[in-house]
Coordinates of C-alpha atoms and ligand atoms in Angstrom, one line a residue:
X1025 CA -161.3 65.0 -59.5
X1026 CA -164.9 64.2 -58.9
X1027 CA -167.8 66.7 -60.2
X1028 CA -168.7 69.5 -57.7
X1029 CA -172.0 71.6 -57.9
X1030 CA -173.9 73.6 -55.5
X1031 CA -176.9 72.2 -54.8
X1032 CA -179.7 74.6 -53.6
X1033 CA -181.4 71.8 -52.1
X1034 CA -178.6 71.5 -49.4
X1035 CA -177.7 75.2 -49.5
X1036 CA -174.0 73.6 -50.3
X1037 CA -171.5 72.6 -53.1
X1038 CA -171.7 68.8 -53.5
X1039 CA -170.3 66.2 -55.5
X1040 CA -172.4 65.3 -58.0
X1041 CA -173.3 61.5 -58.8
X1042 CA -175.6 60.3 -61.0
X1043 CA -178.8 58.7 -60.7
X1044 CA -178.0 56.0 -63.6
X1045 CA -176.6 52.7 -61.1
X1046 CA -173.2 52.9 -63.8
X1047 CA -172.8 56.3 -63.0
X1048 CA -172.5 56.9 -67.2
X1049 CA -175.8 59.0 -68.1
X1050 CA -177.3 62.1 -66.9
X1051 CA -180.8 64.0 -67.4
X1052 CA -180.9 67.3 -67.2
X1053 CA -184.3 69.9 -67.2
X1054 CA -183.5 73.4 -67.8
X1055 CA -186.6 75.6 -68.0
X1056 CA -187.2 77.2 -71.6
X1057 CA -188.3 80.5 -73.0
X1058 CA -192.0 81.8 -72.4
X1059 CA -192.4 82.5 -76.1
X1060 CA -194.5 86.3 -75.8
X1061 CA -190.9 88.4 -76.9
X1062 CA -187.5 88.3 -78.4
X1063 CA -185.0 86.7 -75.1
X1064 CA -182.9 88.9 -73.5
X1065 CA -179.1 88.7 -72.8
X1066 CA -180.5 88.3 -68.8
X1067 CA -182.4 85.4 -70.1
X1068 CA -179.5 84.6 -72.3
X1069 CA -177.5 84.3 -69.4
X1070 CA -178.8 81.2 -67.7
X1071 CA -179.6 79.4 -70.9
X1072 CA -175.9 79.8 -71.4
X1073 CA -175.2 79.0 -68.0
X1074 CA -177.0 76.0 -69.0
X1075 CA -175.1 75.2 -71.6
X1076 CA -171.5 75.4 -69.8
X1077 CA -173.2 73.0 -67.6
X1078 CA -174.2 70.5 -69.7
X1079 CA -170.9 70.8 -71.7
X1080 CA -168.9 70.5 -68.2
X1081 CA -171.1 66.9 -67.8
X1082 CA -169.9 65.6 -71.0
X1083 CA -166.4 66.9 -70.9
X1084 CA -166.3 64.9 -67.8
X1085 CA -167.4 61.5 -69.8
X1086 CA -171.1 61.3 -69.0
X1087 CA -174.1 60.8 -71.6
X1088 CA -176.2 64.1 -70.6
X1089 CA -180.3 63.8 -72.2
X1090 CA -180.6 67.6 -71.9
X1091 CA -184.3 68.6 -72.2
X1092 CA -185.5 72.0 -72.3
X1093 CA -189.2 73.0 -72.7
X1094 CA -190.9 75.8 -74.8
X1095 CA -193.6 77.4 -72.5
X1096 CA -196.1 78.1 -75.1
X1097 CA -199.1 79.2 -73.0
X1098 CA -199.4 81.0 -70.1
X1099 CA -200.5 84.1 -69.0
X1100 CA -198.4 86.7 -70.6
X1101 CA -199.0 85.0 -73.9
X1102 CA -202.6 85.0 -74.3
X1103 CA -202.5 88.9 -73.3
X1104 CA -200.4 89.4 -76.5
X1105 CA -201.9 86.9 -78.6
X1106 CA -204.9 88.9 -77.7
X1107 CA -203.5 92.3 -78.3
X1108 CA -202.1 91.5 -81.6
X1109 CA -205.3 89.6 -82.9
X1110 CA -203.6 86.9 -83.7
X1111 CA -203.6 83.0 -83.4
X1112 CA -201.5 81.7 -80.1
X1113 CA -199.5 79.1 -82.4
X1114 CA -198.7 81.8 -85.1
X1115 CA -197.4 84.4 -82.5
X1116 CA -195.8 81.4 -80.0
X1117 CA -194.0 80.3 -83.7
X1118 CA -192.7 83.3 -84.6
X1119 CA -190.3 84.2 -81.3
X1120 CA -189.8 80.3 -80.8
X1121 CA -187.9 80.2 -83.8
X1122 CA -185.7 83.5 -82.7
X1123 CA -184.9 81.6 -79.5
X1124 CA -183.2 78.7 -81.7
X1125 CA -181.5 81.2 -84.2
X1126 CA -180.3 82.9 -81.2
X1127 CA -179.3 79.7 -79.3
X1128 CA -177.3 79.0 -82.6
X1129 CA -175.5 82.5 -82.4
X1130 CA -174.6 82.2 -78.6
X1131 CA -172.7 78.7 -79.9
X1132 CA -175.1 76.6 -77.3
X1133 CA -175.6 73.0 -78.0
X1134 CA -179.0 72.4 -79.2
X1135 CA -181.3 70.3 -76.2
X1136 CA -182.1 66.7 -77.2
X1137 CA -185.7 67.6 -76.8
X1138 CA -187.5 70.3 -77.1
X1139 CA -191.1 69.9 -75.3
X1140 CA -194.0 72.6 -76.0
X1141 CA -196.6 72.8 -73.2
X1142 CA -199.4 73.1 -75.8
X1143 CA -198.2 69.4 -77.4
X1144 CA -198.6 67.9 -73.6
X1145 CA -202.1 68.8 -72.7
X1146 CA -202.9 65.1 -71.9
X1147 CA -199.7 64.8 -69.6
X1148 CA -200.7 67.6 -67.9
X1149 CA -204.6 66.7 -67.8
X1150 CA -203.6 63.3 -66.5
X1151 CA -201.1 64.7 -63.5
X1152 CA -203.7 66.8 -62.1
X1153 CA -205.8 63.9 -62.1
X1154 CA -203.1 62.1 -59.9
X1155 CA -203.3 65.7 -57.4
X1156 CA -206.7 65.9 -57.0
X1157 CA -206.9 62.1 -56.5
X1158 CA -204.2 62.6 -53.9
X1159 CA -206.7 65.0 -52.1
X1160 CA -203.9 67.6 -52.9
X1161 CA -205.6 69.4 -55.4
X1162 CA -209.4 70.5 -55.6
X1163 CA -211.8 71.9 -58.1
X1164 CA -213.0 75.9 -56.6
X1165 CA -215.9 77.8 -56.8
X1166 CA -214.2 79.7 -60.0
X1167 CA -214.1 76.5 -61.9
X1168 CA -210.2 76.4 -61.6
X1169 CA -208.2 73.5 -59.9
X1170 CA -205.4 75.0 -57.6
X1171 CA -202.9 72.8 -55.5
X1172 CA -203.6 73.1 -51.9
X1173 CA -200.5 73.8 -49.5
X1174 CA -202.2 72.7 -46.4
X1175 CA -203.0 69.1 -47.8
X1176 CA -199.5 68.8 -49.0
X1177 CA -198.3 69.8 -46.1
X1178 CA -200.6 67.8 -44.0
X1179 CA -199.4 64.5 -45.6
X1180 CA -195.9 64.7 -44.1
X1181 CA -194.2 67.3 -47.2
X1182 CA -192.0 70.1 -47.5
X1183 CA -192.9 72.9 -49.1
X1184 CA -190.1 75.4 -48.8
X1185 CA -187.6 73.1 -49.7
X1186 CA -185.7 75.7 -52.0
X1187 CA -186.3 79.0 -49.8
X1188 CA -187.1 79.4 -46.3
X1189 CA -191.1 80.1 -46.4
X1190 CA -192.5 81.8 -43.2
X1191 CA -195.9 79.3 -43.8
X1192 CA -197.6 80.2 -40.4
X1193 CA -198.0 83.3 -41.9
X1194 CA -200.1 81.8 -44.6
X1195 CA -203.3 82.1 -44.5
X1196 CA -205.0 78.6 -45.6
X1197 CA -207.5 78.6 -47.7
X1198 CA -206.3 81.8 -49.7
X1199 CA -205.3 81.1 -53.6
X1200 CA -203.5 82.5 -56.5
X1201 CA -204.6 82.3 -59.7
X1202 CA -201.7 84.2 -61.8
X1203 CA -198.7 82.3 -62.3
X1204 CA -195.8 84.9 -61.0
X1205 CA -196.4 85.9 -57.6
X1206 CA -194.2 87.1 -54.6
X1207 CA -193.2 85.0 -52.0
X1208 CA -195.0 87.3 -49.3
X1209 CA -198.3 85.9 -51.1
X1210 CA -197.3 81.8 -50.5
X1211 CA -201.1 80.6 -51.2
X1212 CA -202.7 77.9 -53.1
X1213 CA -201.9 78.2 -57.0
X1214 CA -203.8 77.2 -60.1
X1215 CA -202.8 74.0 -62.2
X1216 CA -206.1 74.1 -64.2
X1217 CA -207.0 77.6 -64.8
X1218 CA -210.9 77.7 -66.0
X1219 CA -212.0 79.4 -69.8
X1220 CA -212.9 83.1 -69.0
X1221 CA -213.3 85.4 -72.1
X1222 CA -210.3 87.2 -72.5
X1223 CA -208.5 83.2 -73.2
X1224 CA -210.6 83.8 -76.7
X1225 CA -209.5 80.8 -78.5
X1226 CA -207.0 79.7 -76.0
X1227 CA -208.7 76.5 -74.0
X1228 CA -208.7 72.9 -74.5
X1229 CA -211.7 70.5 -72.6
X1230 CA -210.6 68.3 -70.0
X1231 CA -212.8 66.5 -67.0
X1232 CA -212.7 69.7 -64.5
X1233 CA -213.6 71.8 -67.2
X1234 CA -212.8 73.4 -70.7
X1235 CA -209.1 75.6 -69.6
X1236 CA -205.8 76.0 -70.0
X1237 CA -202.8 74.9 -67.7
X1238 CA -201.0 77.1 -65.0
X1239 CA -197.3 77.6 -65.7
X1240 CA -195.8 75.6 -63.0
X1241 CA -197.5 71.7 -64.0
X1242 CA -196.9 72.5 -67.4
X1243 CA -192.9 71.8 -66.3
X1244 CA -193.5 68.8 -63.8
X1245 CA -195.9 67.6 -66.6
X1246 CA -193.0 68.1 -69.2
X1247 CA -190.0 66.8 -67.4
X1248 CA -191.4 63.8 -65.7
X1249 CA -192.3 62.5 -69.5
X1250 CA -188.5 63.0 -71.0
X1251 CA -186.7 62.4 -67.5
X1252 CA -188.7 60.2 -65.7
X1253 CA -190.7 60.7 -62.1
X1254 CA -187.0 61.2 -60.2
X1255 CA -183.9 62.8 -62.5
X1256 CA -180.6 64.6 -62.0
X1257 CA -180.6 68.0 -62.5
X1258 CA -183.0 71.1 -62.9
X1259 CA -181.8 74.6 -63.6
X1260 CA -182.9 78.0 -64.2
X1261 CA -182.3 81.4 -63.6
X1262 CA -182.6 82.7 -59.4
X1263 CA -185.9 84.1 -60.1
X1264 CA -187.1 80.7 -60.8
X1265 CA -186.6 79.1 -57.4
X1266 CA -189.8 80.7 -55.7
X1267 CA -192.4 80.4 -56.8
X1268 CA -192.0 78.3 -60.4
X1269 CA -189.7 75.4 -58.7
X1270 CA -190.9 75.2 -55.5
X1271 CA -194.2 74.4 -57.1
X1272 CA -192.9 71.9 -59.3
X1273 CA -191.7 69.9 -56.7
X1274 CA -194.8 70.2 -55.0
X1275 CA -197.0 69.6 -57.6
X1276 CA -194.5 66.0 -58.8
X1277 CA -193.8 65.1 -55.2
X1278 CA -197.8 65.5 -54.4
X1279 CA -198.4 63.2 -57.3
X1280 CA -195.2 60.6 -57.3
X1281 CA -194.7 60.3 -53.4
X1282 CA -191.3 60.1 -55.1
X1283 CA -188.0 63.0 -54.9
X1284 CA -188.7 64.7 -58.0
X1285 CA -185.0 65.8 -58.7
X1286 CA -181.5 65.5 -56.9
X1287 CA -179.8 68.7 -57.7
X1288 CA -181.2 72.1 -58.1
X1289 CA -179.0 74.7 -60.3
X1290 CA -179.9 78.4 -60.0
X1291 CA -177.9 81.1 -62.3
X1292 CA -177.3 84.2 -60.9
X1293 CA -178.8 87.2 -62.5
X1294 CA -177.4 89.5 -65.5
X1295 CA -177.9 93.5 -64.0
X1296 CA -178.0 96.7 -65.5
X1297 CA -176.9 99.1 -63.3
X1298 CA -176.9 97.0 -60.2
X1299 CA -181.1 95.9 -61.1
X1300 CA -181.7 93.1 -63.0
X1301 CA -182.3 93.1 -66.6
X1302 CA -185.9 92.5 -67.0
X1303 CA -188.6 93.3 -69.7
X1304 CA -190.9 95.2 -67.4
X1305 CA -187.5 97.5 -66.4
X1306 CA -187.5 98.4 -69.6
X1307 CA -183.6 97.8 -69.2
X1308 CA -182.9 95.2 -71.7
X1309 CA -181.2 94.7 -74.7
X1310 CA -181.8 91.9 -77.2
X1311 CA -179.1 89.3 -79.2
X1312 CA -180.6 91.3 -82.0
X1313 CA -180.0 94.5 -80.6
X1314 CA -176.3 93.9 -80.1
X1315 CA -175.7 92.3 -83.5
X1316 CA -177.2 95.8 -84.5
X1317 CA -174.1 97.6 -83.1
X1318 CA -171.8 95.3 -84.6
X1319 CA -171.1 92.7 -81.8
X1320 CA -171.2 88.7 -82.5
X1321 CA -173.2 85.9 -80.9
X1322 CA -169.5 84.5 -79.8
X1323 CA -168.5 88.1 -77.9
X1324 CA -171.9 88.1 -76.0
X1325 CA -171.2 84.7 -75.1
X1326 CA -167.8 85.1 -73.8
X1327 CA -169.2 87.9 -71.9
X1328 CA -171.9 85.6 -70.4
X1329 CA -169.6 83.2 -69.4
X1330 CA -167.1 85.8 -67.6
X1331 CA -168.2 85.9 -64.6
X1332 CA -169.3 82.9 -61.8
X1333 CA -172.9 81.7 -62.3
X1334 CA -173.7 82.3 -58.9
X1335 CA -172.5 85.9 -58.7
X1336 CA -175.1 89.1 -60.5
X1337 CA -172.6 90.9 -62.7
X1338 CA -173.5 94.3 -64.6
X1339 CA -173.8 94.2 -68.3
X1340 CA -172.4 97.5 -70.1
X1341 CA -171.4 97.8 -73.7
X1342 CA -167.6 98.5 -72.4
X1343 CA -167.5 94.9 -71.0
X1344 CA -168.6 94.0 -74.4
X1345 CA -165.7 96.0 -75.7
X1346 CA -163.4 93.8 -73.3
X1347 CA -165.0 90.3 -74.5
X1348 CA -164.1 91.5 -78.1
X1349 CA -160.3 92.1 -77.2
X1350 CA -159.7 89.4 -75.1
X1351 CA -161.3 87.2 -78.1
X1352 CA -158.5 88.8 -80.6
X1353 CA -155.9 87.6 -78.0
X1354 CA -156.8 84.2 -78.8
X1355 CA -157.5 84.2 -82.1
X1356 CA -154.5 85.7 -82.7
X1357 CA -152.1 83.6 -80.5
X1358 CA -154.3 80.8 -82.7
X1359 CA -153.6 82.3 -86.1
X1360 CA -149.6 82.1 -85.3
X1361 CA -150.2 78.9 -83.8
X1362 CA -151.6 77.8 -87.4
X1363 CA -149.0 79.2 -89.0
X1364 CA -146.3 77.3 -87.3
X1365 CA -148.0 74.0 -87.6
X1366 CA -148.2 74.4 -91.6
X1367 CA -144.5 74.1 -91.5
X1368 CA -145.1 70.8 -90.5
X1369 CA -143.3 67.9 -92.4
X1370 CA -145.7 64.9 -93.4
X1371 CA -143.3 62.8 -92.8
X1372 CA -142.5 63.7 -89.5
X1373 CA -144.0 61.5 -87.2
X1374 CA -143.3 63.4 -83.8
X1375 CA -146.0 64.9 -82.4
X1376 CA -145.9 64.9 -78.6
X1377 CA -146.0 67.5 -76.5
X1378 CA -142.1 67.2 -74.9
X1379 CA -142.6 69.9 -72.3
X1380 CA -143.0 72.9 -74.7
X1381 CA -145.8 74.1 -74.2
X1382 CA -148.0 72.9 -71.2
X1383 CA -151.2 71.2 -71.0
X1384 CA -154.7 73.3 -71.1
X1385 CA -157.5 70.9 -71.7
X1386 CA -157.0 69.4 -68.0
X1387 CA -156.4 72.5 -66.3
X1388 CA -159.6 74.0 -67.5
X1389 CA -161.4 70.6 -66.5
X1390 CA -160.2 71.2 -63.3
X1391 CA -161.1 74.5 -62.8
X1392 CA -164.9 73.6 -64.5
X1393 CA -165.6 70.3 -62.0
X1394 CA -164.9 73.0 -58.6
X1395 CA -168.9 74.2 -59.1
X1396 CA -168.2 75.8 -62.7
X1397 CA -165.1 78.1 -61.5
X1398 CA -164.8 80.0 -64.6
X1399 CA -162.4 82.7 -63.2
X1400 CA -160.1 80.1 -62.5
X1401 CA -160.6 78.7 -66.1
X1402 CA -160.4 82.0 -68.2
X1403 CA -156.8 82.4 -65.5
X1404 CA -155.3 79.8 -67.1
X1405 CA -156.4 79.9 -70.9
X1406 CA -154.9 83.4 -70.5
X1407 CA -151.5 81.9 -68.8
X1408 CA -151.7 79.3 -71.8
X1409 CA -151.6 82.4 -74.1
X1410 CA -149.4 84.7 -72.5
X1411 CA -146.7 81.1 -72.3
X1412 CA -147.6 80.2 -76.0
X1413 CA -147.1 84.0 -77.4
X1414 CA -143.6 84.3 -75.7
X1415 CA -142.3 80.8 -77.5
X1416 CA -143.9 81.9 -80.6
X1417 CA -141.8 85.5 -80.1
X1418 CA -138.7 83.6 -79.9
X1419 CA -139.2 80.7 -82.0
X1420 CA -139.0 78.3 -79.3
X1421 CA -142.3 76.2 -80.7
X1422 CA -141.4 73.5 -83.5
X1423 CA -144.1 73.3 -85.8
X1424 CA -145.3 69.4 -84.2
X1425 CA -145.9 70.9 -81.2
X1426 CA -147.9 73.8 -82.4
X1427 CA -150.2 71.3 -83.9
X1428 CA -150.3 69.6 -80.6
X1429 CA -150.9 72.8 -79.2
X1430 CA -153.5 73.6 -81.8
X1431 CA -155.4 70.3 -80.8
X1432 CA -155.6 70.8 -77.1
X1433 CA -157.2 74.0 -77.5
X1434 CA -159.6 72.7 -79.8
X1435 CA -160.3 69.5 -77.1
X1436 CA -160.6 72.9 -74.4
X1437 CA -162.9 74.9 -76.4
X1438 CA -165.6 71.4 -76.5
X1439 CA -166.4 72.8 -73.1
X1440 CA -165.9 76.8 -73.7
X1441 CA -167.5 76.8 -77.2
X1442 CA -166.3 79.9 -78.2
X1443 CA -164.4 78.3 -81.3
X1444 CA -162.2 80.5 -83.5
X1445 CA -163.0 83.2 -85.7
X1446 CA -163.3 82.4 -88.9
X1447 CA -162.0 83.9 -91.9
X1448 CA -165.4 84.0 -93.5
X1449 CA -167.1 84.9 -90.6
X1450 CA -169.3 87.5 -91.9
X1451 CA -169.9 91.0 -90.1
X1452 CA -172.9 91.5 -88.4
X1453 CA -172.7 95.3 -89.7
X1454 CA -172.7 93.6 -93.3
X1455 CA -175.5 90.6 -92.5
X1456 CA -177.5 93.5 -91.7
X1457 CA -177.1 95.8 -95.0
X1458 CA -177.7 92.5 -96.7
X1459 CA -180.6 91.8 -95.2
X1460 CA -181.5 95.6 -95.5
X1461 CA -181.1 94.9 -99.3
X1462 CA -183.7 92.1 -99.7
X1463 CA -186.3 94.1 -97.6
X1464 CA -185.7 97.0 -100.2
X1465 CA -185.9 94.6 -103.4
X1466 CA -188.9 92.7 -101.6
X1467 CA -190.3 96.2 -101.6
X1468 CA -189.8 96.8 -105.3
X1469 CA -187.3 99.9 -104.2
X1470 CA -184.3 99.0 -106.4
X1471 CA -182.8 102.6 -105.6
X1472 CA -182.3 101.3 -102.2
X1473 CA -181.5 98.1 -102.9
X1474 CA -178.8 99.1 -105.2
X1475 CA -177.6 101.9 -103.2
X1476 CA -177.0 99.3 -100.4
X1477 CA -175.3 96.6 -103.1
X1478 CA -172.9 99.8 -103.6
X1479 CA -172.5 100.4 -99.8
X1480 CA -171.8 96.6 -99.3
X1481 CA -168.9 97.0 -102.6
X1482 CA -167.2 99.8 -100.8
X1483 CA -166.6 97.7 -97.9
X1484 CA -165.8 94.8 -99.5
X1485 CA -168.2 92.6 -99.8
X1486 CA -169.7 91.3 -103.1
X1487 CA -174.0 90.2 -102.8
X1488 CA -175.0 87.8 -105.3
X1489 CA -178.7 85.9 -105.3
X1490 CA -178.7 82.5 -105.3
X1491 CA -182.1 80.3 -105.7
X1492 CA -181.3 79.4 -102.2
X1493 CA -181.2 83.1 -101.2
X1494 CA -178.3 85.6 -101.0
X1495 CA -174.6 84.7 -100.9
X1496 CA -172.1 87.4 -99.5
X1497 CA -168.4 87.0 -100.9
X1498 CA -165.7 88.8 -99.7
X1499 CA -164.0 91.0 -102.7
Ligands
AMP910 P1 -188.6 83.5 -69.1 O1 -188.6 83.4 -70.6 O2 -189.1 84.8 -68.6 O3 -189.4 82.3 -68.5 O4 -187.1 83.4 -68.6 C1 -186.2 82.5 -69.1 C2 -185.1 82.3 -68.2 O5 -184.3 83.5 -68.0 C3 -185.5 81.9 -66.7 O6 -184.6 80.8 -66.3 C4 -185.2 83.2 -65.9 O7 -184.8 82.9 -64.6 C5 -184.0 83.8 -66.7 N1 -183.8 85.2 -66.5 C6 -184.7 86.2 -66.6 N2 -184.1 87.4 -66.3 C7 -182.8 87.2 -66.1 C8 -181.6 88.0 -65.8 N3 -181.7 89.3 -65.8 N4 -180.5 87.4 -65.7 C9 -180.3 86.0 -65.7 N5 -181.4 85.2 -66.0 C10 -182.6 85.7 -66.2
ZN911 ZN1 -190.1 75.4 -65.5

């Protein structure tokens, strides 16, 4: 069965084909983190959604180049960086480097490359060039360049290709300079955004002018150096379609005269009480936040990937609850599994699957290539449990074809990547009090820290430091 995806180009699911004439590799641009916070689990959501998807591509046999960018300046940065009094590579650094250990956590693959805006200045610079040298893009009385609609337009191209736009409703000649804005104010947006003081350090020169880029070039700029001036696939989260990606294909098509990319992929949005999650709702909780109450990177993501991309689901702590337990079904069923399969003889050469127990890893292929039908796929990795826990019960399953059994779920959970619990999997409510121990010791307050080594003994875990930091062994 082919690859199907829904395409918000065409408004439709289509079957996806790649670009590359041998139909073998893919490139994929998912837009990254703006690096002014800690991510959310709404945000978490479609990089995760972004992971299934390239996992589904390479389960199905292609070479994926997954690129995802770090957006490193923008406007909501350089109010912080200015509030905190800081520098903008020291306060980008710091929550950059959460989004990886977080990205680690939620078990996604890491992206083959990892562009910052800031390092692609030049790009950028030299795209802009290509606009305004168009006549799609002109220098304003404020000193800024913006992209003008109207040219675009008037050259024969679509703007609205992702949403309907009412554009006669537009008023020409009218411009945005921030880079989120509402669809009801469709006007001409800033790709070169002129120094004014509050940018304090912020700026680099370039011909129109000493500035800094708008958020929407910095992506076109970014993904037309990994991917090249036409590629496969772009994704982000709904929010993104209007006005971030409809700009970006402006802004590449104004300057290529060439389709930027041939499927769009928008994520549906993580809710809290039926609104979505969002900083400015005040409504969000953080990886951190949930390791905090004792919940792991794998039981968020299981929860993340529960529900169809395309469909808003509401995020409570009691569906967290229900990610945990439905885990422990499959760890366990896998633990009995194990336990079978070390009965094995070495000498015993059979190890096919005669009918016993039936075949997940194509089933769950299946279910993935029908645009990412993840209901369908947890149905039958819970069908494959319920089956494998009644032969176990009644000792039906000889210890070859638990292995066998053992392998195909390992070949099922390449594309899942929810893995197996391990036995040494430590406790976030123990990482924690261990951590809490090396803040007190950095702080010269041994009482705590020793208090907290006792607190650690009583629940069974043993700290020792190591040169290469702590260890935690369980007693
Ligand atoms: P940002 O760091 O704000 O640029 O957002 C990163 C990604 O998270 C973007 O693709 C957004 O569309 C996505 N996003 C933001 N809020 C949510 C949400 N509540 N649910 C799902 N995705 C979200
Ligand atoms: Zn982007």
């Amino acid at each position: 069965m082919a690859l199907k995806l829904f395409n918000t180009l065409s408004r439709s699911v289509q079957e996806f084909t790649p670009l590359d004439p041998a139909g073998k590799s893919v490139g994929m641009y998912c837009c990254g983190p703006t690096v002014y916070d800690y991510a959310h689990i709404g945000n978490w959501r479609t990089f995760v959604f972004a992971d299934l998807v390239r996992r589904t591509l390479e389960f199905s046999g292609y070479g994926v180049k997954h690129v995802m960018n770090i957006t490193d300046v923008e406007d909501k940065i350089i109010k912080r960086v200015r509030e905190n009094k800081t520098t903008l590579r020291e306060f980008t650094g710091k929550f950059e480097a959460a989004f990886l250990d977080d990205l680690k956590m939620l078990g996604c693959r890491e992206p083959h490359e990892k562009p910052r805006a800031t390092e692609h200045i030049p790009e950028i610079i030299e795209l802009i060039e290509k606009l305004v040298a168009r006549g799609v893009a002109y220098k304003a009385a404020d000193g800024s360049v913006y992209f003008s609609i109207d040219k675009y337009r008037g050259c024969g191209c679509n703007y609205g290709q992702l949403l309907k736009l009412n554009l006669d409703e537009m008023r020409a000649g009218e411009r945005v300079a921030s880079d989120e804005y509402e669809k009801e104010s469709v006007a001409d947006f800033a790709l070169w955004k002129a120094r004014v003081p509050d940018d304090g350090d912020v700026f680099w020169p370039s011909p129109f002018g000493e500035g800094r880029p708008g958020w929407h070039i910095e992506c076109s700029a970014m993904s037309i150096k990994a991917l090249g001036e036409t590629f496969d696939l772009h994704l982000g989260g709904e929010d993104l379609k209007f006005p971030h990606h409809e700009d970006e294909i402006a802004q590449s098509e104004g300057a290529t005269g060439k389709t930027f990319v041939k499927y769009w992929l928008h994520g549906a949005h993580l809710l809290v009480e039926g609104k979505k999650m969002s900083k400015s709702l005040g409504n969000y909780f953080t990886l951190r936040d949930l390791q905090a109450k004792g919940f792991t990177g794998r039981e968020v993501r299981y929860l993340l990937l529960s529900a169809h991309y395309r469909e808003t689901f509401n995020f409570t702590l009691d569906g967290l609850n229900g990610a945990r337990s439905a885990l422990a079904r499959i760890d366990e069923c896998i633990k009995k599994l194990r336990e079978v399969a070390a009965q094995l003889n070495p000498e015993s050469e059979t190890q096919i699957n005669n009918g016993e127990v039936p075949f997940l890893k194509e089933r769950v292929l299946v279910a993935l290539q029908n645009d990412l039908n993840i209901s369908e796929v947890w149905a039958r990795v819970f069908e494959w449990v319920r089956y494998v826990n009644r032969l176990l019960v009644t000792n039906q399953i000889r210890p070859e074809n638990a292995l066998y059994a053992l392998r195909d779920w390992d070949e099922t959970d390449f594309v899942l990547g929810i893995g197996v619990k391990s036995e040494n999997e430590i406790p976030a409510e123990i990482q924690t009090l261990a951590e809490a121990r090396t803040a007190a010791k950095q702080a010269r307050d041994f009482k705590k820290s020793d208090a907290i080594r006792d607190e650690l003994k009583a629940k069974g875990w043993v700290i020792e430091d190591t040169p290469k930091g702590i260890k935690l062994k369980k007693i």
